[in-house]
Coordinates of C-alpha atoms and ligand atoms in Angstrom, one line a residue:
M1 CA -0.3 0.1 0.3
S2 CA 1.5 3.2 -0.6
E3 CA -0.5 5.1 2.0
Q4 CA 1.1 6.8 4.6
R5 CA 0.5 8.1 7.7
Q6 CA 1.0 12.6 8.3
Q7 CA -0.2 15.2 10.0
P8 CA -4.1 15.1 10.0
V9 CA -4.4 18.4 8.0
A10 CA -7.7 20.1 7.3
V11 CA -8.7 20.0 3.8
P12 CA -12.0 21.4 2.2
G13 CA -14.4 19.0 1.2
N14 CA -13.2 17.0 3.0
R15 CA -16.9 16.2 4.7
S16 CA -16.2 12.4 5.8
G17 CA -14.4 13.5 8.3
T18 CA -11.5 10.6 8.3
R19 CA -8.4 11.4 7.6
L20 CA -7.2 11.0 3.5
P21 CA -4.6 9.2 2.5
H22 CA -1.5 11.1 2.3
H23 CA 0.9 10.1 -0.5
T24 CA 4.7 11.0 -1.7
V25 CA 3.7 10.0 -5.1
A26 CA 0.4 10.1 -6.8
G27 CA -0.2 9.1 -10.9
V28 CA -4.2 9.9 -11.9
G29 CA -3.9 7.3 -14.8
A30 CA -3.7 3.3 -14.6
G31 CA -2.2 3.0 -18.6
P32 CA 1.0 1.9 -19.2
A33 CA 2.7 5.4 -19.1
N34 CA 1.7 6.3 -14.9
L35 CA 1.7 1.6 -15.2
S36 CA 6.0 2.8 -15.4
L37 CA 5.9 4.5 -13.1
A38 CA 4.5 2.8 -10.6
A39 CA 6.8 0.0 -11.5
L40 CA 9.8 1.7 -11.0
G41 CA 8.9 3.5 -8.3
E42 CA 7.9 0.6 -6.0
R43 CA 11.2 0.4 -3.7
E44 CA 12.3 4.1 -4.6
V45 CA 9.4 6.1 -3.8
P46 CA 8.3 5.8 0.3
G47 CA 4.9 3.6 -0.1
G48 CA 5.3 3.3 -3.3
V49 CA 3.5 5.5 -6.0
R50 CA -0.3 5.1 -5.9
L51 CA -2.6 5.3 -8.3
Y52 CA -6.6 6.2 -9.2
E53 CA -8.1 5.0 -12.1
R54 CA -11.7 5.7 -12.8
R55 CA -12.3 1.9 -15.5
S56 CA -13.3 -0.4 -13.1
S57 CA -10.8 -2.9 -13.9
A58 CA -7.3 -3.3 -15.4
A59 CA -7.7 -2.7 -19.3
W60 CA -5.7 -1.2 -22.1
H61 CA -8.0 -0.1 -25.7
P62 CA -10.0 -2.8 -25.2
G63 CA -12.0 -2.1 -27.7
Q64 CA -8.9 -2.8 -30.2
L65 CA -7.8 -6.2 -29.5
S66 CA -9.0 -8.1 -32.0
E67 CA -7.8 -11.0 -33.6
G68 CA -4.6 -11.0 -35.5
T69 CA -4.1 -7.0 -34.3
R70 CA -0.3 -6.1 -32.4
L71 CA 1.7 -4.0 -31.0
Q72 CA 4.2 -1.7 -33.2
T73 CA 6.7 -1.5 -30.5
S74 CA 9.5 -3.7 -29.7
W75 CA 8.3 -6.2 -25.8
L76 CA 11.8 -5.3 -24.9
K77 CA 10.3 -2.1 -24.6
D78 CA 8.4 -2.5 -21.7
L79 CA 7.3 -0.9 -19.0
V80 CA 10.9 -1.1 -17.0
T81 CA 13.3 -3.4 -18.9
L82 CA 15.1 -0.1 -21.1
V83 CA 16.5 1.8 -17.3
D84 CA 16.0 -1.7 -14.9
P85 CA 16.0 -4.9 -16.4
T86 CA 16.2 -6.9 -13.4
N87 CA 12.4 -5.1 -12.3
R88 CA 10.1 -7.4 -11.1
L89 CA 7.5 -6.4 -13.9
S90 CA 9.5 -6.9 -17.2
F91 CA 7.6 -8.3 -19.7
L92 CA 9.9 -11.8 -19.9
N93 CA 9.5 -12.0 -16.1
Y94 CA 5.7 -11.9 -16.8
L95 CA 6.2 -14.7 -19.5
V96 CA 7.8 -16.4 -17.1
A97 CA 5.9 -16.5 -14.4
G98 CA 2.8 -17.4 -16.6
G99 CA 4.3 -20.4 -17.9
R100 CA 4.7 -19.1 -21.8
M101 CA 8.3 -18.4 -22.1
Y102 CA 8.9 -21.7 -24.4
S103 CA 6.0 -20.9 -26.2
F104 CA 5.7 -17.5 -26.9
I105 CA 9.4 -17.9 -28.1
N106 CA 8.7 -20.7 -30.8
A107 CA 5.3 -18.7 -31.9
Q108 CA 8.6 -16.9 -33.8
Y109 CA 6.8 -12.8 -33.8
E110 CA 8.0 -10.5 -35.3
E111 CA 5.7 -7.8 -33.0
I112 CA 3.5 -9.5 -30.8
P113 CA -0.1 -9.7 -30.6
R114 CA -1.7 -6.0 -28.4
L115 CA -3.8 -8.5 -27.2
E116 CA -0.6 -9.6 -24.7
F117 CA 0.8 -6.3 -24.2
A118 CA -3.0 -6.0 -22.6
R119 CA -2.9 -8.9 -20.6
Y120 CA 0.9 -8.1 -19.3
L121 CA -0.4 -4.4 -18.5
A122 CA -2.9 -6.3 -16.4
W123 CA -0.8 -8.7 -14.4
A124 CA 1.8 -5.6 -13.8
A125 CA -1.1 -4.0 -12.3
G126 CA -2.4 -6.5 -10.0
E127 CA 1.5 -7.7 -8.3
L128 CA 1.8 -3.9 -8.2
G129 CA -1.8 -4.1 -5.9
T130 CA -1.5 0.2 -6.2
V131 CA -3.7 0.8 -7.9
R132 CA -7.5 2.4 -6.6
Y133 CA -10.2 1.5 -10.2
G134 CA -13.1 2.9 -9.7
S135 CA -11.7 6.1 -9.3
P136 CA -11.8 9.1 -11.4
V137 CA -9.9 12.3 -10.2
E138 CA -11.8 15.3 -10.7
R139 CA -10.4 17.9 -10.0
I140 CA -6.7 18.8 -8.5
G141 CA -6.0 21.5 -6.4
H142 CA -3.1 22.9 -4.1
I143 CA -3.4 23.8 -0.2
G144 CA -0.4 25.2 1.5
T145 CA 2.4 27.4 0.9
G146 CA 6.5 25.8 1.1
A147 CA 6.8 22.3 2.9
A148 CA 3.6 22.1 3.9
G149 CA 2.8 22.4 0.7
R150 CA 0.7 20.1 -0.8
F151 CA -1.3 18.3 -4.1
V152 CA -5.5 17.5 -3.1
L153 CA -6.9 14.9 -5.9
H154 CA -11.4 15.1 -5.9
G155 CA -13.0 12.1 -6.6
P156 CA -17.3 12.6 -7.8
D157 CA -17.5 12.9 -3.9
G158 CA -15.0 15.3 -2.9
P159 CA -11.3 14.8 -1.9
V160 CA -9.4 11.4 -1.8
A161 CA -6.1 12.0 -1.3
T162 CA -3.6 14.3 -0.6
A163 CA 0.4 13.7 -2.0
D164 CA 3.3 16.0 -2.1
H165 CA 4.2 14.6 -6.4
V166 CA 1.3 14.4 -8.8
V167 CA 1.8 12.6 -12.5
L168 CA -0.7 13.0 -14.5
G169 CA -1.6 9.8 -17.4
L170 CA -4.6 10.7 -18.7
G171 CA -4.2 9.3 -22.0
T172 CA -6.1 10.9 -25.4
R173 CA -10.0 10.2 -26.7
P174 CA -11.3 10.0 -30.5
R175 CA -10.8 12.9 -32.1
V176 CA -13.4 13.5 -34.4
P177 CA -14.0 15.6 -36.7
A178 CA -16.3 19.0 -37.4
C179 CA -18.4 17.5 -39.7
F180 CA -19.4 14.2 -37.2
E181 CA -19.9 16.7 -34.2
G182 CA -23.3 16.2 -32.7
L183 CA -24.2 13.6 -36.0
D184 CA -26.5 11.5 -33.4
A185 CA -27.0 8.6 -36.3
G186 CA -27.1 4.6 -35.5
G187 CA -24.5 3.8 -38.2
L188 CA -21.7 6.0 -37.3
V189 CA -19.6 4.6 -35.1
L190 CA -16.2 5.3 -33.5
A191 CA -13.4 2.6 -34.3
E192 CA -12.7 1.4 -30.3
R193 CA -16.4 0.1 -29.9
L194 CA -16.7 -1.4 -34.2
H195 CA -15.6 -5.1 -32.6
A196 CA -18.3 -4.8 -29.2
R197 CA -20.9 -3.2 -32.3
L198 CA -20.6 -6.0 -35.1
R199 CA -20.6 -9.0 -32.6
G200 CA -23.7 -11.0 -33.5
A201 CA -24.9 -8.6 -36.1
A202 CA -26.2 -9.5 -39.6
V203 CA -24.3 -8.5 -42.2
L204 CA -25.5 -8.4 -46.1
P205 CA -21.8 -9.0 -48.0
Y206 CA -22.4 -6.4 -50.4
Q207 CA -23.7 -3.7 -48.0
P208 CA -21.4 -1.2 -48.2
A209 CA -19.5 0.7 -45.6
V210 CA -17.0 3.5 -45.2
V211 CA -14.2 3.9 -42.9
V212 CA -12.7 6.9 -41.9
G213 CA -8.7 7.4 -41.3
G214 CA -5.5 6.8 -43.1
G215 CA -3.9 5.2 -40.1
Q216 CA -3.1 2.3 -37.6
T217 CA -7.0 2.3 -36.7
G218 CA -8.5 2.2 -40.7
A219 CA -6.8 0.4 -41.3
E220 CA -7.6 -2.2 -38.8
S221 CA -11.0 -1.4 -39.0
V222 CA -10.7 -2.3 -42.2
L223 CA -9.6 -5.8 -41.5
E224 CA -11.8 -6.2 -39.0
L225 CA -15.1 -5.2 -41.5
I226 CA -13.2 -8.2 -43.7
R227 CA -13.2 -10.4 -41.2
H228 CA -17.3 -9.7 -39.9
G229 CA -18.0 -10.7 -43.8
F230 CA -18.3 -7.2 -45.1
R231 CA -17.0 -6.8 -48.9
D232 CA -17.3 -3.2 -50.1
I233 CA -15.5 -1.0 -48.1
R234 CA -14.4 2.1 -49.1
W235 CA -11.4 3.4 -47.2
I236 CA -11.2 7.4 -46.4
G237 CA -7.9 8.8 -46.0
R238 CA -6.4 12.5 -46.2
R239 CA -3.0 11.5 -47.0
N240 CA -2.5 11.2 -51.5
W241 CA -1.0 7.1 -50.0
F242 CA -2.3 4.9 -47.0
A243 CA 1.1 5.5 -45.7
P244 CA 3.6 2.8 -44.5
M245 CA 5.1 3.3 -40.7
D246 CA 9.0 4.6 -41.3
D247 CA 10.3 1.4 -39.5
S248 CA 13.5 1.8 -40.0
P249 CA 17.0 2.2 -38.5
S250 CA 17.9 5.8 -38.7
A251 CA 13.5 6.3 -37.6
N252 CA 14.4 4.4 -34.7
D253 CA 17.0 6.7 -34.0
F254 CA 14.3 9.8 -32.8
F255 CA 12.8 7.3 -30.8
R256 CA 16.2 7.3 -28.1
P257 CA 17.5 9.0 -25.1
T258 CA 20.1 11.1 -26.8
Y259 CA 18.4 12.1 -29.6
L260 CA 15.3 13.5 -26.3
R261 CA 17.6 15.5 -25.3
F262 CA 18.6 16.8 -28.1
F263 CA 15.2 17.9 -29.2
H264 CA 14.4 19.5 -26.1
G265 CA 17.5 22.0 -26.6
L266 CA 16.1 23.2 -29.9
P267 CA 13.6 27.0 -30.6
A268 CA 9.7 25.7 -30.6
E269 CA 9.9 26.6 -34.0
V270 CA 12.5 23.5 -35.2
R271 CA 11.2 21.3 -33.3
Q272 CA 7.3 21.7 -34.9
R273 CA 9.4 20.9 -38.1
Y274 CA 10.9 17.9 -36.8
V275 CA 7.8 16.7 -35.4
A276 CA 5.7 17.3 -38.4
E277 CA 8.7 16.0 -40.8
Q278 CA 8.8 12.3 -38.6
Q279 CA 4.9 11.9 -38.2
L280 CA 5.4 8.9 -40.4
T281 CA 7.8 7.4 -38.1
S282 CA 4.9 7.3 -35.2
D283 CA 1.5 7.4 -37.3
G284 CA 2.5 5.4 -40.2
I285 CA 0.5 1.9 -40.8
S286 CA 2.7 -1.2 -40.5
L287 CA 4.0 -2.7 -43.2
S288 CA 2.6 -6.1 -42.4
T289 CA -1.2 -4.1 -41.2
I290 CA -0.9 -2.9 -44.9
Q291 CA 0.6 -6.2 -46.9
Q292 CA -2.6 -8.2 -45.3
I293 CA -5.0 -5.8 -46.6
Y294 CA -3.3 -6.1 -49.7
Q295 CA -2.8 -9.6 -50.5
L296 CA -6.7 -9.9 -48.4
N297 CA -7.8 -7.7 -51.4
Y298 CA -6.0 -9.9 -54.4
E299 CA -7.1 -12.8 -53.4
M300 CA -11.0 -12.5 -52.6
Y301 CA -10.7 -11.0 -55.9
L302 CA -8.8 -14.2 -57.5
R303 CA -11.9 -16.1 -55.9
E304 CA -14.7 -13.7 -56.4
G305 CA -14.0 -11.5 -59.0
R306 CA -14.5 -7.8 -57.3
Y307 CA -11.9 -6.3 -54.7
P308 CA -13.4 -6.2 -51.4
V309 CA -11.4 -2.8 -50.1
M310 CA -11.7 0.2 -52.0
L311 CA -9.1 2.8 -51.5
L312 CA -9.7 6.4 -51.6
P313 CA -6.8 8.3 -50.7
G314 CA -6.5 11.9 -51.2
R315 CA -9.4 12.5 -49.6
D316 CA -11.1 15.0 -47.1
V317 CA -14.5 14.4 -45.4
V318 CA -15.9 18.0 -45.1
R319 CA -19.8 17.6 -44.6
A320 CA -21.8 14.5 -43.4
C321 CA -25.1 13.8 -42.8
E322 CA -28.1 11.1 -42.7
R323 CA -30.7 9.9 -44.9
D324 CA -33.4 6.9 -45.2
G325 CA -30.8 4.9 -43.1
Q326 CA -27.7 6.0 -45.0
L327 CA -24.6 8.4 -43.8
V328 CA -24.1 10.8 -46.8
L329 CA -20.1 11.8 -46.9
W330 CA -19.2 15.0 -49.4
C331 CA -14.7 14.5 -49.7
E332 CA -13.2 17.6 -50.9
R333 CA -10.2 15.9 -53.5
D334 CA -6.6 16.8 -53.2
W335 CA -6.9 17.3 -57.2
G336 CA -9.8 19.3 -56.7
G337 CA -13.2 18.9 -56.4
R338 CA -15.6 16.9 -54.5
E339 CA -17.4 13.3 -54.6
R340 CA -19.8 12.0 -52.1
H341 CA -20.1 8.3 -50.4
A342 CA -23.6 7.3 -48.9
A343 CA -23.3 4.0 -46.4
P344 CA -25.8 2.4 -43.7
L345 CA -21.7 1.8 -41.3
V346 CA -19.0 4.9 -40.9
V347 CA -16.3 4.0 -39.0
L348 CA -14.5 7.2 -37.5
A349 CA -10.6 6.4 -37.9
T350 CA -9.4 10.1 -37.0
G351 CA -7.0 10.1 -35.1
R352 CA -6.5 10.4 -31.0
E353 CA -6.4 13.9 -28.9
A354 CA -5.2 15.0 -25.1
A355 CA -7.7 14.5 -22.8
D356 CA -8.6 17.5 -20.2
L357 CA -6.8 18.4 -17.3
P358 CA -7.9 18.3 -14.2
L359 CA -7.1 21.1 -12.4
A360 CA -8.6 23.6 -10.1
P361 CA -9.0 26.9 -11.3
E362 CA -6.9 28.0 -8.8
L363 CA -4.2 25.6 -9.6
L364 CA -4.6 26.5 -13.5
A365 CA -3.7 30.6 -12.7
L366 CA -0.8 30.3 -10.7
T367 CA 0.7 28.1 -13.9
E368 CA 2.4 29.1 -17.0
L369 CA 1.2 28.3 -20.1
D370 CA 2.0 27.9 -23.9
E371 CA 0.2 30.5 -26.4
A372 CA -2.1 27.4 -26.9
G373 CA -3.1 27.5 -23.4
Q374 CA -1.3 24.8 -22.1
P375 CA 0.9 24.3 -19.3
V376 CA 4.5 24.5 -20.1
L377 CA 6.7 21.4 -19.0
E378 CA 9.8 21.4 -17.5
A379 CA 12.6 19.4 -19.7
D380 CA 12.1 16.5 -16.7
Y381 CA 8.9 17.1 -17.0
S382 CA 7.4 18.8 -14.2
V383 CA 4.8 22.1 -15.7
R384 CA 6.2 25.2 -14.4
W385 CA 4.1 26.6 -11.4
K386 CA 4.4 28.7 -8.7
Y387 CA 5.2 26.4 -5.9
A388 CA 7.0 23.7 -8.2
E389 CA 9.5 24.1 -5.9
H390 CA 7.8 21.5 -3.4
N391 CA 4.9 20.2 -5.2
R392 CA 5.7 19.3 -8.9
L393 CA 3.3 18.6 -11.5
Y394 CA 4.2 16.0 -13.6
V395 CA 2.4 15.2 -17.5
Q396 CA 3.0 12.5 -19.7
N397 CA 2.6 11.7 -23.1
R398 CA 1.1 15.5 -24.1
S399 CA 5.1 17.0 -25.3
R400 CA 5.4 15.7 -28.0
T401 CA 6.5 19.3 -29.1
G402 CA 8.3 20.3 -26.1
H403 CA 9.7 16.2 -26.2
G404 CA 9.9 14.7 -29.9
I405 CA 7.7 12.6 -31.4
A406 CA 8.2 9.3 -29.1
D407 CA 6.5 11.2 -26.9
P408 CA 2.8 9.1 -27.0
N409 CA 4.4 6.0 -27.5
L410 CA 5.2 3.6 -25.2
S411 CA 9.4 3.4 -26.5
L412 CA 10.5 5.3 -24.1
L413 CA 7.8 4.9 -21.7
A414 CA 10.3 3.7 -19.1
V415 CA 12.8 6.0 -19.7
R416 CA 10.8 8.9 -18.7
A417 CA 8.6 7.5 -15.9
A418 CA 12.9 6.9 -15.0
T419 CA 13.1 10.8 -15.8
I420 CA 9.8 12.2 -13.4
L421 CA 11.1 9.8 -10.1
N422 CA 14.5 11.3 -10.2
S423 CA 12.9 15.1 -9.9
A424 CA 10.5 13.8 -7.9
L425 CA 13.1 12.2 -5.7
E426 CA 15.8 15.3 -6.2
R427 CA 18.2 12.5 -6.8
E428 CA 19.9 9.5 -9.4
V429 CA 17.4 6.9 -8.7
Y430 CA 17.7 6.0 -12.2
V431 CA 21.0 6.1 -13.8
I432 CA 19.4 6.5 -18.0
R433 CA 22.0 5.0 -20.3
D434 CA 22.5 5.4 -24.1
E435 CA 25.9 6.4 -25.1
H436 CA 27.3 5.0 -27.8
V437 CA 25.7 6.8 -30.9
S438 CA 26.9 6.8 -34.4
T439 CA 24.5 9.7 -35.3
A440 CA 26.2 13.2 -35.2
W441 CA 22.6 15.0 -33.7
L442 CA 25.1 18.4 -33.0
Ligands
FAD501 C1 -5.1 1.1 -30.2 C2 -3.9 2.0 -29.8 C3 -2.6 1.2 -30.1 C4 -1.7 1.3 -30.0 N1 -0.3 0.5 -29.6 C5 1.0 0.8 -29.6 C6 1.8 0.5 -30.6 O1 1.8 -0.7 -30.5 N2 3.1 1.3 -29.9 C7 3.2 2.4 -29.5 O2 4.8 2.9 -29.2 N3 2.0 3.1 -28.9 C8 0.6 2.6 -29.4 N4 0.0 3.3 -28.6 C9 -0.3 4.8 -28.5 C10 0.2 4.5 -26.8 O3 1.1 4.5 -26.7 C11 -0.8 4.2 -25.4 O4 -2.4 5.1 -26.2 C12 -0.7 3.8 -25.0 O5 -1.8 3.8 -24.5 C13 -0.9 5.5 -24.0 O6 -0.3 5.3 -22.2 P1 -1.1 6.1 -21.0 O7 -0.8 5.5 -20.5 O8 -0.7 7.9 -21.2 O9 -2.6 5.5 -21.5 P2 -4.0 5.1 -22.1 O10 -3.8 3.4 -21.7 O11 -4.7 6.6 -22.5 O12 -3.6 5.6 -20.0 C14 -5.1 6.5 -19.6 C15 -5.3 5.7 -18.2 O13 -5.7 7.2 -17.1 C16 -7.5 6.4 -17.1 N5 -8.0 8.3 -16.8 C17 -7.9 9.3 -18.0 N6 -8.8 10.2 -16.9 C18 -8.5 10.0 -15.7 C19 -9.0 10.4 -14.4 N7 -9.0 11.7 -14.8 N8 -8.9 10.3 -13.7 C20 -8.9 8.7 -13.6 N9 -8.2 8.3 -14.1 C21 -7.8 9.3 -15.4 C22 -8.2 6.0 -18.5 O14 -9.1 5.4 -17.6 C23 -6.8 5.7 -18.6 O15 -7.2 4.1 -18.2 C24 -1.7 2.5 -29.5 C25 -2.8 4.0 -29.0 C26 -4.0 2.9 -29.8 C27 -5.1 3.6 -29.3

């Protein structure tokens, strides 16, 4: 348990009268980002790292674990291994503990099933025993000053805990393009709900379906539809081709601590340009997924005389409405002109955006914001705010233009968590090693 005894302190709104638990480090959200923090902090943070999670039980993108979905990151980049391969919560230890090591090796995966990674995360959370499920944090406030200051985490029924330092690992939510906002159509479904929607549903094979979004999630939605018997799938993407992810050695140089340090020191306009140029090292489609779509398309053409998937690149959906039980979409084409598509089922795979930060207005008022109104983050992921000397607020997975293209990904989870722990505990708990670099960034 990560709860620590402390001197009772009057916390406004604590009507229950019971003493609130106090933590040296508390996390909000128990996704991979904060699980990595809790795993690396288990023996280092007094009492461990307590995580407050709104879900009722462990889950990682549960609607998107269909057959064939693969992790786009090496399993070596688990919660701990990059900085502490001896940590008991490594992926290898998970395999050994579950008795699956030999079966896993013999399956010879180049990319492991996402389901396996989700199971690993749930196992790690269970081993830690410091995740409080069903505990949404709706607001984070701050009381006291100097060494007596502390953060207060508020749930729906009032304050639930206090902490010296808080780490937000809130993740992302699906982005819905403006033309779909407020469209209350039964046939419109977010990609993360597609699997549940199709379960048990009868499909007329040549009933059309449209997938909007040319990234990995769009590609996986196409495969999901094929598996459920759809044979008239129109796949719309904004880029002028369905771009694969660049997983080359030189692209992977962006996903290392040395590059991260170099990147953080660059002027803001250079960072923005680099992130835009490097996008396909993170946001492209796995080569194996796009090959699968092309091969299925080819084989079904051999068998049935028509392609089940029509690829429609270079199109931007600008208007949508429901008409006679169909969703009608208007697309602007890259090369000019418009076209129209209609289908009873439209899947939105249109990216993700950062969740709102639940900061109390009085805390926000003491925080330095950038031109986009977002808190400015230091190199150690802490928010620049008035009382940061004693109470630090860290934010994970929200600083692509500040900390580089790797920021929202799993690749440097352990490195980021180690950086945060070193900062919160004010000592070098973990040495982040990456000495032998053949690329001269500077
Ligand atoms: C389908 C999918 C597959 C992906 N695959 C890969 C991949 O293969 N490789 C890769 O590098 N990246 C991948 N990513 C991107 C990224 O690595 C993941 O999104 C990853 O889960 C991010 O981790 P996180 O902990 O920051 O956020 P999340 O995993 O989203 O976790 C955030 C957690 O915080 C909880 N939460 C949010 N708000 C509150 C609150 N106010 N109070 C309490 N709890 C709260 C949420 O319930 C959630 O459990 C993938 C993303 C998606 C959507």
